[in-house]
CSV table of C-alpha atoms and ligand atoms in Angstrom, one decimal:
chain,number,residue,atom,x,y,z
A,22,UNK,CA,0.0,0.0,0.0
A,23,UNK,CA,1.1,3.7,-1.3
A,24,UNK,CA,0.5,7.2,-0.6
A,25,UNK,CA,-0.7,8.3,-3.9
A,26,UNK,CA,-1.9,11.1,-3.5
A,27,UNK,CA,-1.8,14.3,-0.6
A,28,UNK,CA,-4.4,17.4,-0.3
A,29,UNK,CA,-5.5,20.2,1.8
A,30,UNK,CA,-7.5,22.8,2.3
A,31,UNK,CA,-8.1,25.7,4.4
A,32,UNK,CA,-11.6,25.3,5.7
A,33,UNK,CA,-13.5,28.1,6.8
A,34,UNK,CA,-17.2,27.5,8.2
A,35,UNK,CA,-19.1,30.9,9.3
A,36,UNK,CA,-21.0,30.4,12.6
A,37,UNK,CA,-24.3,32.0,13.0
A,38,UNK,CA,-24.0,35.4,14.4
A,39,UNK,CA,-26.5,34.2,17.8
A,40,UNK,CA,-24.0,31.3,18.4
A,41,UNK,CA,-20.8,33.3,18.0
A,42,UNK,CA,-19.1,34.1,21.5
A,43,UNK,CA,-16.7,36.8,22.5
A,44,UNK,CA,-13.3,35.8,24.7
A,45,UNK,CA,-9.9,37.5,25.0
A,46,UNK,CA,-9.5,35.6,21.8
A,47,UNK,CA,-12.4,38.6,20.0
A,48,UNK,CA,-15.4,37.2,18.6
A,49,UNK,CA,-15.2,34.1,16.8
A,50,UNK,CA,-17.2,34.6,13.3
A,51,UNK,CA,-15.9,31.6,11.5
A,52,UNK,CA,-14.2,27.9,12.6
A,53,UNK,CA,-11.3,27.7,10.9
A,54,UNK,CA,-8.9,24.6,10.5
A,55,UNK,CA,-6.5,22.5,7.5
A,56,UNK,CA,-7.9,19.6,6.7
A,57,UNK,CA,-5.9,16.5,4.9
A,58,UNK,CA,-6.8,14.1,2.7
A,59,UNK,CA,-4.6,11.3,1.7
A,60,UNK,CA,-5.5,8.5,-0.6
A,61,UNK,CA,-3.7,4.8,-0.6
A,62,UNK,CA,-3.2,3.1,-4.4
A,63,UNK,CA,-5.6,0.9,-3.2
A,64,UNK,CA,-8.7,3.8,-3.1
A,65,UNK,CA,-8.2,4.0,0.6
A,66,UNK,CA,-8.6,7.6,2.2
A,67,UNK,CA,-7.5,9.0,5.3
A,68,UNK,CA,-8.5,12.0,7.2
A,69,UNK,CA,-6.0,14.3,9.1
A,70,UNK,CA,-5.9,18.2,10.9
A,71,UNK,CA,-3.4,20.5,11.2
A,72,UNK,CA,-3.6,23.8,13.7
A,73,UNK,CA,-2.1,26.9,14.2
A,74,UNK,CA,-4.2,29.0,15.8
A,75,UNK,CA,-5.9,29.2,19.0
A,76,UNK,CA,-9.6,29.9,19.4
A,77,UNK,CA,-10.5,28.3,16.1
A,78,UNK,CA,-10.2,31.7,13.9
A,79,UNK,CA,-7.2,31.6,12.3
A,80,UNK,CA,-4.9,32.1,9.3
A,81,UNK,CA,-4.4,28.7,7.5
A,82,UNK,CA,-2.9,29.4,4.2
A,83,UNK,CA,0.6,28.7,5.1
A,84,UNK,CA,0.0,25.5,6.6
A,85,UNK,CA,-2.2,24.2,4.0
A,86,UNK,CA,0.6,25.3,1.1
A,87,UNK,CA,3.1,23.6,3.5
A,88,UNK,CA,1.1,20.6,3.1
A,89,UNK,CA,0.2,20.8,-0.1
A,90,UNK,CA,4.1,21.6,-1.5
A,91,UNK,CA,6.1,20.4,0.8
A,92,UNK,CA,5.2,17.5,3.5
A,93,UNK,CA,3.0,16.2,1.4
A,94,UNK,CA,5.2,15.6,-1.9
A,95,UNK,CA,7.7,14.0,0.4
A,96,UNK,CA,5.1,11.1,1.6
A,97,UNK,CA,4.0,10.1,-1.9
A,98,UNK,CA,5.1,6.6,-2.8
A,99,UNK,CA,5.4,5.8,1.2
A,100,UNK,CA,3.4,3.3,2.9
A,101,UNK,CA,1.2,3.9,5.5
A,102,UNK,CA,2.0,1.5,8.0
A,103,UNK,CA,6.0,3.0,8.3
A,104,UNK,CA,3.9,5.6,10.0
A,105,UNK,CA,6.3,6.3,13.0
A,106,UNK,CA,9.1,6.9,10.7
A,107,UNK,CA,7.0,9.0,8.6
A,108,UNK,CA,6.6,11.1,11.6
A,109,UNK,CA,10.4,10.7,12.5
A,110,UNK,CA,11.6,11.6,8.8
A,111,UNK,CA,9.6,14.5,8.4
A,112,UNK,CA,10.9,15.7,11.7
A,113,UNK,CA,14.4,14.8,11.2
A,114,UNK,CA,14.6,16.0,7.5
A,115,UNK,CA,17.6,16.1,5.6
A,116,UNK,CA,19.4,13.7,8.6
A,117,UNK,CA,16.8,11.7,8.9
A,118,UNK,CA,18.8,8.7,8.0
A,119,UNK,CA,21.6,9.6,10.2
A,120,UNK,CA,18.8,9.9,12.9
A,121,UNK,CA,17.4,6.4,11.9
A,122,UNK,CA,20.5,4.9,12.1
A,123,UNK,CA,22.2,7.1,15.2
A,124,UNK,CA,18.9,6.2,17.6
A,125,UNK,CA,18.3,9.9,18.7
A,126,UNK,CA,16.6,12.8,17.1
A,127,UNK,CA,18.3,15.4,14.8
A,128,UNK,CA,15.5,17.5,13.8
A,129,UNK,CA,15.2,20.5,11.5
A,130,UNK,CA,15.8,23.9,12.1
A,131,UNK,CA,11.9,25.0,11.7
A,132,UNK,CA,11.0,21.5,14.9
A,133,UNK,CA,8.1,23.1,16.1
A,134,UNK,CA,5.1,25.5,14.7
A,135,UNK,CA,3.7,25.0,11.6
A,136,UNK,CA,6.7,22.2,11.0
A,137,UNK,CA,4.8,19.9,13.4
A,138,UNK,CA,1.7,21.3,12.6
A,139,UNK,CA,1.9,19.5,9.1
A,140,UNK,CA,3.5,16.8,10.9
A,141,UNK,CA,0.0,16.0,13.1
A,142,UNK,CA,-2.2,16.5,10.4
A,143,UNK,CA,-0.5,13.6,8.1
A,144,UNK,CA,-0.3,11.5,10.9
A,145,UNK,CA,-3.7,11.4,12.1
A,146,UNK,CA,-4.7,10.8,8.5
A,147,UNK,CA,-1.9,7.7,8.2
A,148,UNK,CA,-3.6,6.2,11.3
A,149,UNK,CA,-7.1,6.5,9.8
A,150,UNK,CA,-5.9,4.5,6.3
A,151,UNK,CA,-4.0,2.2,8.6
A,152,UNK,CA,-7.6,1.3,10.4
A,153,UNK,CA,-9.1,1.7,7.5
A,154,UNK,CA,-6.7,-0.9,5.9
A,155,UNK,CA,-7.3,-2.9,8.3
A,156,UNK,CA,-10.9,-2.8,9.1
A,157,UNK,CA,-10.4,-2.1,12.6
A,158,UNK,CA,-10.5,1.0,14.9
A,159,UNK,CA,-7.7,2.6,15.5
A,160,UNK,CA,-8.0,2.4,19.6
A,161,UNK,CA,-7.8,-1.2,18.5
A,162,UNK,CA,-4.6,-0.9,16.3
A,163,UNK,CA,-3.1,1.0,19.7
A,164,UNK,CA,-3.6,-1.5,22.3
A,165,UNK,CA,-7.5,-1.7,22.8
A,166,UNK,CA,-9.8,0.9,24.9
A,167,UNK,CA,-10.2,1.2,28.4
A,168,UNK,CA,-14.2,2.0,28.1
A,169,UNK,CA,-16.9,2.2,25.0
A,170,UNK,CA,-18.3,4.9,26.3
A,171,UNK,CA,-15.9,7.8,28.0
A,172,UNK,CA,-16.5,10.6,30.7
A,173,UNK,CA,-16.6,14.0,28.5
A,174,UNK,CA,-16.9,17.5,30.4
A,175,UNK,CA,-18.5,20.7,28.8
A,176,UNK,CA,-16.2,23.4,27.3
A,177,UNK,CA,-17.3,27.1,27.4
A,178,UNK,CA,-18.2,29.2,30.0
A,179,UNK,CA,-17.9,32.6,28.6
A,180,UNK,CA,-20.9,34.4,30.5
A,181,UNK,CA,-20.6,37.2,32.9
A,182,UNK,CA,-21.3,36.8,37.3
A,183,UNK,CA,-25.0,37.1,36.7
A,184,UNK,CA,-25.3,34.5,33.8
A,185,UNK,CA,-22.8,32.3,34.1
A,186,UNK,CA,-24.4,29.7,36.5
A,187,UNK,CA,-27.3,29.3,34.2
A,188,UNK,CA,-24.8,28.7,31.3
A,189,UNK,CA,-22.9,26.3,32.6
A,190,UNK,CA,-26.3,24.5,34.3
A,191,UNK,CA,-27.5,24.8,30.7
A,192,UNK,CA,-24.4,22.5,29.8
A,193,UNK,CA,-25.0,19.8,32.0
A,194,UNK,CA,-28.7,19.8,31.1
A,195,UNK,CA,-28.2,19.1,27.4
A,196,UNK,CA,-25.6,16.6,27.8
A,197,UNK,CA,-25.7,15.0,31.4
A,198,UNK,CA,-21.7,16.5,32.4
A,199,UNK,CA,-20.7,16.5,35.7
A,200,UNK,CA,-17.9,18.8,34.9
A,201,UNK,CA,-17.7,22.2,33.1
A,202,UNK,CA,-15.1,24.4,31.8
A,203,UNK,CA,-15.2,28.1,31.9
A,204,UNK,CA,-13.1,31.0,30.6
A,205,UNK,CA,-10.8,33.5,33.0
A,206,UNK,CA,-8.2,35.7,32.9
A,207,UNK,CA,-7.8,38.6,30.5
A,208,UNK,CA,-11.2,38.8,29.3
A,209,UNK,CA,-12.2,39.8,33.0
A,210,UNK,CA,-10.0,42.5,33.0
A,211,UNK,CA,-8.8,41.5,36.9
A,212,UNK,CA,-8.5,38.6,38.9
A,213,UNK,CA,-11.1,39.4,41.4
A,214,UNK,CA,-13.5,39.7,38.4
A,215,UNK,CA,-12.6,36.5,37.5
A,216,UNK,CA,-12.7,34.9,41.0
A,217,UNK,CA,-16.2,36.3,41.4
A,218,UNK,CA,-17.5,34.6,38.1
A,219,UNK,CA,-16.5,31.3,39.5
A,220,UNK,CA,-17.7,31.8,42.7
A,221,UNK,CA,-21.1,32.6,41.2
A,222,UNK,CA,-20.7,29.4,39.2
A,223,UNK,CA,-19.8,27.6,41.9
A,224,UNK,CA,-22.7,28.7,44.1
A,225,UNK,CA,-25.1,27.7,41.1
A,226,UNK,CA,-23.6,24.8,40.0
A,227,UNK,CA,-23.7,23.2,44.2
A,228,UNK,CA,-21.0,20.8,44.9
A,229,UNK,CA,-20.9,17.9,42.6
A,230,UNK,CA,-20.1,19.4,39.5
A,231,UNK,CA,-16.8,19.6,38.4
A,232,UNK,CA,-15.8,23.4,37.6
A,233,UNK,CA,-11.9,23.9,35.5
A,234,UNK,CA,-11.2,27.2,34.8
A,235,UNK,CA,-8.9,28.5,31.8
A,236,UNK,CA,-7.0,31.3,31.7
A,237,UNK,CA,-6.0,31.1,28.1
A,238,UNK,CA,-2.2,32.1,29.8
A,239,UNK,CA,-3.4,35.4,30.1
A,240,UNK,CA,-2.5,35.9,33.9
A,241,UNK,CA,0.7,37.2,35.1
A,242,UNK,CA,2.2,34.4,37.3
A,243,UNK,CA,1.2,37.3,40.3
A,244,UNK,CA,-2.1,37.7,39.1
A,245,UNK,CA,-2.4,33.7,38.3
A,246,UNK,CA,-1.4,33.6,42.3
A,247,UNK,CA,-3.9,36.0,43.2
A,248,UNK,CA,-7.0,34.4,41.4
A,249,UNK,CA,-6.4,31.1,42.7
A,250,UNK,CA,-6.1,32.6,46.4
A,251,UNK,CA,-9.5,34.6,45.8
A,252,UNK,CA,-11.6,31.4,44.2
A,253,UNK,CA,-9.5,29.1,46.9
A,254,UNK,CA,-13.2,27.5,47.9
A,255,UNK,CA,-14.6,26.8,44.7
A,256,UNK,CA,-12.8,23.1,44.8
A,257,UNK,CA,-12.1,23.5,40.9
A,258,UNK,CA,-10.5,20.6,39.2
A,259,UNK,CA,-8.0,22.7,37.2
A,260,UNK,CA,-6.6,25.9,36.3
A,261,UNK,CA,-5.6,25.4,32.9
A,262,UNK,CA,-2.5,27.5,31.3
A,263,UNK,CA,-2.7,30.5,34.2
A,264,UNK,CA,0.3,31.8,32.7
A,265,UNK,CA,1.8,31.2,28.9
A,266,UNK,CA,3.5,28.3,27.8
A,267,UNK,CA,6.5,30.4,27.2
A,268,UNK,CA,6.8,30.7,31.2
A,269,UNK,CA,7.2,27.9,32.1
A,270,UNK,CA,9.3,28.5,35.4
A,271,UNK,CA,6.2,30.9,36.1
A,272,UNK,CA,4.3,28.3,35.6
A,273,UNK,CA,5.2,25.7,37.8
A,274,UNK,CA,5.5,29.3,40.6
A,275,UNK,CA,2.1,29.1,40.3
A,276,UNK,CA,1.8,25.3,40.6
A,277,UNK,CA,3.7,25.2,44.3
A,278,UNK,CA,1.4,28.1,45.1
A,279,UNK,CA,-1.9,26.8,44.8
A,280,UNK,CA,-3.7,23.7,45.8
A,281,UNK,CA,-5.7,23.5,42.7
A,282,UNK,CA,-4.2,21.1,39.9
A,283,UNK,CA,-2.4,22.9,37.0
A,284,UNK,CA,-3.2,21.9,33.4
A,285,UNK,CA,-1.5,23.3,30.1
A,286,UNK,CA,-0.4,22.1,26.7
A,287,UNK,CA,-2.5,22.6,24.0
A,288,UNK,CA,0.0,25.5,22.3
A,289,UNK,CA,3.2,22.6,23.1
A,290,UNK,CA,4.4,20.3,20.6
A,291,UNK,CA,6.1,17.2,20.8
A,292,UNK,CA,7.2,14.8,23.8
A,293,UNK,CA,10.1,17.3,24.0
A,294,UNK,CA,7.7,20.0,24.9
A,295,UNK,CA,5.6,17.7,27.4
A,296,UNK,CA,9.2,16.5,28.8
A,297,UNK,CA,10.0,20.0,30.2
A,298,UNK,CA,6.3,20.7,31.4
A,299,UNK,CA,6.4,17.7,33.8
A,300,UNK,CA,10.7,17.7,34.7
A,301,UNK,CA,9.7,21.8,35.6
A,302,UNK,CA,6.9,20.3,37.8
A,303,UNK,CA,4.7,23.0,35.8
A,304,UNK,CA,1.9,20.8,35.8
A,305,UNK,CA,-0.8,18.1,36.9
A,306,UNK,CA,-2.4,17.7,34.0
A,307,UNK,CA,-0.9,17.1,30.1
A,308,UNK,CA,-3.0,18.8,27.6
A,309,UNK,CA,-1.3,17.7,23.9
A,310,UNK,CA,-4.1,18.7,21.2
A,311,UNK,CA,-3.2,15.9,18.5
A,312,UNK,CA,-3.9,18.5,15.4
A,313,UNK,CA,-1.0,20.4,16.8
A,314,UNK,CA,1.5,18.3,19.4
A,315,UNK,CA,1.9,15.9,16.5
A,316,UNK,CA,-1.1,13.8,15.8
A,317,UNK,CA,-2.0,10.4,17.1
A,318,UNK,CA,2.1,8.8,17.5
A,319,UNK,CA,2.8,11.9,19.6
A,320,UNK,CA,-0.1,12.3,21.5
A,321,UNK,CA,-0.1,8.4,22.7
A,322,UNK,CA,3.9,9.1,23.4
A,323,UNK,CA,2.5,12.0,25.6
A,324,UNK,CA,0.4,10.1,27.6
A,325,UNK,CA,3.0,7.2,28.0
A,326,UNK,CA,5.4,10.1,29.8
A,327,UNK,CA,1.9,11.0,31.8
A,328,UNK,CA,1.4,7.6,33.5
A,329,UNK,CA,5.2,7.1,33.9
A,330,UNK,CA,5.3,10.8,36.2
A,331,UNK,CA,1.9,9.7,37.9
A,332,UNK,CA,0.3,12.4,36.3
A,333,UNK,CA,-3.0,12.7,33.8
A,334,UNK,CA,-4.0,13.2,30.2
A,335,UNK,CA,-6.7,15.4,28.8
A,336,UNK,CA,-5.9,15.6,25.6
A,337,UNK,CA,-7.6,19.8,23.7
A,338,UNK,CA,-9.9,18.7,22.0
A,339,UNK,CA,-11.1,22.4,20.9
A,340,UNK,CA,-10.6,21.1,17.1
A,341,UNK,CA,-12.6,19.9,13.8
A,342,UNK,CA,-13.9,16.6,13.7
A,343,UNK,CA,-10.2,14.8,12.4
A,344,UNK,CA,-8.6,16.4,15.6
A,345,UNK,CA,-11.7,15.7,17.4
A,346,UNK,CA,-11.6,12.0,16.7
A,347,UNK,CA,-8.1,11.0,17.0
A,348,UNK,CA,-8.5,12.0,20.6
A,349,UNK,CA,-11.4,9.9,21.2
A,350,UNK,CA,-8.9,7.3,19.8
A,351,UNK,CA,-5.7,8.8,22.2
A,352,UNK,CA,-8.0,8.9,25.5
A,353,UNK,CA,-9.6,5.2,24.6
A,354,UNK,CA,-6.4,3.6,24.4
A,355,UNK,CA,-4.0,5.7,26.9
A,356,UNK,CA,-4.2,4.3,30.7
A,357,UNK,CA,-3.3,8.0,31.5
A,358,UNK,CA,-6.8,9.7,30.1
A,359,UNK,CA,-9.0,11.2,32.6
A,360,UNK,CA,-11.2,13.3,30.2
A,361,UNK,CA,-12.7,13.9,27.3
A,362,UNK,CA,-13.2,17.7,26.0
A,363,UNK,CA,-16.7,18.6,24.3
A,364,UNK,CA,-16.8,22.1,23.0
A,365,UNK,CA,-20.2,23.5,23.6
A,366,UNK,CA,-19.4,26.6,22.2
A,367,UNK,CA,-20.6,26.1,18.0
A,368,UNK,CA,-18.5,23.9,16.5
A,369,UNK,CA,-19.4,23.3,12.7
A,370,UNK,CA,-16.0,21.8,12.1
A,371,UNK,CA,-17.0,19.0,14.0
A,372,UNK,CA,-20.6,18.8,13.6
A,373,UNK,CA,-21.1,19.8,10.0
A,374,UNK,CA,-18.3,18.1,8.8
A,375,UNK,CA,-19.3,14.5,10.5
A,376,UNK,CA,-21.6,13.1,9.2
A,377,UNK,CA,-22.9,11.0,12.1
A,378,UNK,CA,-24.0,13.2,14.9
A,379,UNK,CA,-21.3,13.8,17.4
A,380,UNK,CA,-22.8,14.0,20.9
A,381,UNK,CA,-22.7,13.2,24.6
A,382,UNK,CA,-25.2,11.5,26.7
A,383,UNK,CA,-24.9,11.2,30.6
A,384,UNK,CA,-21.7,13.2,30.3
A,385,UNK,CA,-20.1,10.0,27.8
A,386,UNK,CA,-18.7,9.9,24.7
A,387,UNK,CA,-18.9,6.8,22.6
A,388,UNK,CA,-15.4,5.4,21.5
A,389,UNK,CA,-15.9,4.7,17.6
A,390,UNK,CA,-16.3,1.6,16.7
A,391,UNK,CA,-16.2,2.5,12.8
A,392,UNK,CA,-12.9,1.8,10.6
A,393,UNK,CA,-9.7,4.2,10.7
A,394,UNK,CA,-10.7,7.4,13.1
A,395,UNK,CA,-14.4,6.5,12.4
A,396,UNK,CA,-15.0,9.7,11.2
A,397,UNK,CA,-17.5,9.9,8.1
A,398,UNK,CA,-16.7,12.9,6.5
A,399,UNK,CA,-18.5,15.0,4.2
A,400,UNK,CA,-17.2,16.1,1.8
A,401,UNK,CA,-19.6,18.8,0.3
A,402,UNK,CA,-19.1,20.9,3.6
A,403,UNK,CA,-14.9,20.7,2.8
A,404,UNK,CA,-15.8,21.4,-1.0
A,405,UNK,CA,-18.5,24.5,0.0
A,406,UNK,CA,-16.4,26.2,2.4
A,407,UNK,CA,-12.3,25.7,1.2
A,408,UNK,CA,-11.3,28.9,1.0
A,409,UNK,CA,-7.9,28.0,0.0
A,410,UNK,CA,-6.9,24.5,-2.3
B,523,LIG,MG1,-7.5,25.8,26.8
């Protein structure tokens, strides 16, 4: 089996101007992501995602003409199943033999960004046509899954103190969560504005519902201090990237401050990355989002350093339906998982572009049991909004 062929797009989907929300990130008009297509000699396709950007709204035509010039020309004529070398060549580049042969990396100049960005999306893809190829699911091609059915908590959480209890009630009405996820940090303005929004939802939500909080990494690691000494009775779960990844020092500051379990990752890429987040004792929870850490090889590599520190996975899962998937796949088969991500913010990269509906029920995702990723895509939604080919 070959690689004979390697295409993507820059996919914009507007969202409806009632379901658009406003964070420090603006207002999010459209979902944006690069989606990969890959197709075996044998008629076999395989789905992958590639991300850049944060928030959803971003700039992909770079990425896509990386894909489409670069990382994908080089795979042609390579079989899928050599898919960790794949991942190990295209990282390595031009010493990618010497690598191979030497047993440790020696990776390109550009090893991170938009590099590894490509990197994720053709890797996810590689594992859906090795599923695919296989008729099997690829939690079954990495070991087997821990559950069918997986605990999922709700992702949003942009309202103000006066509505934000009834929005995050709203979440675990439609879907049965027992945990939620709301927004801090610079869209507050302060940290006390910030500690009073959880407090409210705290005091609506009652005490069995777990509430994490992300900061986006817009705190100062004094201001990160500061909100997690002011919301220091709220019990939440996590307090996901308080400060930016670039701190990471600051980071784990905030980490021996607080009592309240630090989460970050979805901006890092590669094992590398996750190495110095859990050596700098940064943080609690490992957050690798597979469209961006390196797909499904590096995300399951992730969650292996996870279990070995004691510490958990929950994989970002902020993404289109590719990235959405392959994390459904990571979390299945990694012992490390605690939790599945479901945006409830509108998501028609994921909804419109699945086919089957994509939902929770009692707070559970269902683990595909479908071929590859399991993701039925359409197609008409890529061909109607690819802004860039
Ligand atoms: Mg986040």
């Amino acid at each position: 089996m070959k690689i004979v062929s390697a295409q993507a797009w820059w996919v914009q989907i507007p969202i409806e101007t009632d379901k658009q929300h406003v964070s420090d990130f603006g207002r999010l008009r459209s979902f944006d992501a690069a989606i990969l297509r890959l197709e075996t000699d044998d008629g076999l396709v395989g789905w992958g995602e590639g991300k850049n950007a944060a928030g959803s709204a971003g700039q992909y035509g770079t990425l896509v003409h990386l894909l489409n010039h670069e990382f994908g020309p080089k795979i042609i004529g390579r079989d899928p199943a050599d898919v960790t070398y794949i991942w190990e060549d295209l990282y390595n580049g031009v010493r990618a033999d010497k690598a191979r042969m030497s047993g440790h990396a020696m990776p390109e100049l550009a090893r991170r960004g938009l590099t590894v960005a490509a990197i994720s999306a053709i890797d996810i893809a590689l594992w859906d046509i090795l599923g695919k190829a296989d008729s099997k699911p690829v939690w079954q091609l990495l070991g087997g899954r821990k559950a069918d059915r997986l605990r999922a908590y709700a992702s949003g959480g942009w309202a103000d103190k006066d509505n934000i209890g009834a929005q995050l009630q709203s979440y675990v009405d439609q879907g049965g969560f027992d945990g939620v996820k709301m927004r801090v940090g610079a869209m507050d303005g302060t940290p006390h504005r910030s500690a009073e929004r959880v407090i409210a939802a705290r005091k609506a939500l009652g005490p069995d519902i777990d509430i994490m909080v992300d900061a986006h990494g817009t705190f100062t690691v004094a201001d990160a201090k500061r909100f997690a000494y002011l919301a220091r009775d709220c019990d939440l779960a996590w307090f996901e990237e308080p400060v930016i990844g670039d701190d990471k020092p600051g980071m784990a500051e905030v980490r021996a401050a607080s009592h309240i379990p630090i989460s970050a990752g979805e901006s890092e890429s590669t094992r590398f990355d996750f190495r110095d987040l859990i050596v700098g004792r940064c943080v609690d929870i490992l957050q690798p989002d597979p469209a961006c850490c390196g797909g499904i090889t590096e995300a399951m590599r992730i969650g292996t350093l996870a279990s070995a520190f004691n510490l958990r996975l929950a994989p970002h899962l902020w993404a289109g339906a590719p990235c959405f998937f392959a994390g459904l796949h990571v979390c299945a088969a990694s012992p490390s998982s605690s939790t599945v991500e479901f945006s409830l913010g509108a998501n028609p990269m994921i909804h419109d572009l699945s086919k089957t509906p994509v939902k929770a029920e009692d707070g559970k995702i269902a683990i595909p049991d479908a071929h590859g990723i399991g993701l039925d895509m359409n197609e008409a939604v890529i061909e109607k909004f690819a802004i860039q080919g």
